[in-house]
Amino acid sequence: MTITVQCPTCSAPVEWKAENTYRPFCCERCKLIDLGAWAAEEHAIPGNDLEDEMFSGDLPTRPH
Ligand SMILES: [Zn+2]
């Protein structure tokens, strides 16, 4: 019997099994997105390496 849950990020069906290290997310990307959103809301974690990796493709920070 397989338990299926919904990915909190993209609502895709996710099989809840030990091999799925990203559960309840469907993939690493969705997990990082969710964690990033959480960190952004909290504003409590300085120098977040996770965000740096997620947005590594963005332009360097510059004043607006
Ligand atoms: Zn997903």
CSV table of C-alpha atoms and ligand atoms in Angstrom, one decimal:
chain,number,residue,atom,x,y,z
A,1,MET,CA,0.0,0.0,0.0
A,2,THR,CA,1.3,3.4,-1.0
A,3,ILE,CA,0.5,6.6,0.8
A,4,THR,CA,0.4,9.6,-1.4
A,5,VAL,CA,0.6,13.2,-0.2
A,6,GLN,CA,0.6,16.5,-1.9
A,7,CYS,CA,3.7,18.5,-2.4
A,8,PRO,CA,3.3,21.7,-0.3
A,9,THR,CA,5.0,23.7,-3.0
A,10,CYS,CA,3.5,22.6,-6.3
A,11,SER,CA,0.7,20.3,-5.2
A,12,ALA,CA,2.1,17.4,-7.2
A,13,PRO,CA,1.3,13.9,-5.8
A,14,VAL,CA,4.2,12.5,-3.8
A,15,GLU,CA,4.6,8.9,-2.8
A,16,TRP,CA,5.4,8.8,0.9
A,17,LYS,CA,8.2,6.3,1.1
A,18,ALA,CA,11.6,6.1,2.8
A,19,GLU,CA,13.4,6.4,-0.5
A,20,ASN,CA,11.9,9.8,-1.1
A,21,THR,CA,14.3,12.0,0.9
A,22,TYR,CA,12.4,15.1,-0.1
A,23,ARG,CA,9.0,14.1,1.3
A,24,PRO,CA,6.6,15.7,1.7
A,25,PHE,CA,8.0,17.6,-1.3
A,26,CYS,CA,8.2,16.0,-4.7
A,27,CYS,CA,11.8,17.1,-5.3
A,28,GLU,CA,14.7,18.9,-3.9
A,29,ARG,CA,13.8,22.1,-5.7
A,30,CYS,CA,10.3,22.3,-4.1
A,31,LYS,CA,11.9,21.6,-0.7
A,32,LEU,CA,14.4,24.4,-1.2
A,33,ILE,CA,11.7,26.8,-2.4
A,34,ASP,CA,9.6,26.1,0.7
A,35,LEU,CA,12.5,26.5,3.0
A,36,GLY,CA,13.6,29.7,1.2
A,37,ALA,CA,10.1,31.2,1.6
A,38,TRP,CA,10.1,30.3,5.2
A,39,ALA,CA,13.5,32.0,5.7
A,40,ALA,CA,12.5,35.0,3.8
A,41,GLU,CA,9.4,35.5,6.0
A,42,GLU,CA,11.4,35.0,9.2
A,43,HIS,CA,14.3,37.4,8.3
A,44,ALA,CA,16.0,35.7,11.2
A,45,ILE,CA,18.8,33.8,9.6
A,46,PRO,CA,21.7,36.0,8.5
A,47,GLY,CA,24.0,34.8,5.7
A,48,ASN,CA,21.6,32.0,4.6
A,49,ASP,CA,23.7,29.7,2.4
A,50,LEU,CA,20.6,28.1,1.1
A,51,GLU,CA,19.4,31.3,-0.4
A,52,ASP,CA,22.8,32.1,-1.9
A,53,GLU,CA,22.6,28.8,-3.7
A,54,MET,CA,19.0,29.3,-4.9
A,55,PHE,CA,19.6,32.7,-6.3
A,56,SER,CA,23.2,32.2,-7.4
A,57,GLY,CA,22.1,33.0,-11.0
A,58,ASP,CA,20.8,36.4,-10.0
A,59,LEU,CA,22.7,39.6,-10.5
A,60,PRO,CA,24.9,40.8,-7.6
A,61,THR,CA,23.2,42.8,-4.9
A,62,ARG,CA,23.2,46.5,-5.8
A,63,PRO,CA,21.5,49.6,-4.4
A,64,HIS,CA,18.2,50.5,-5.9
B,1,ZN,ZN,6.7,19.9,-5.9
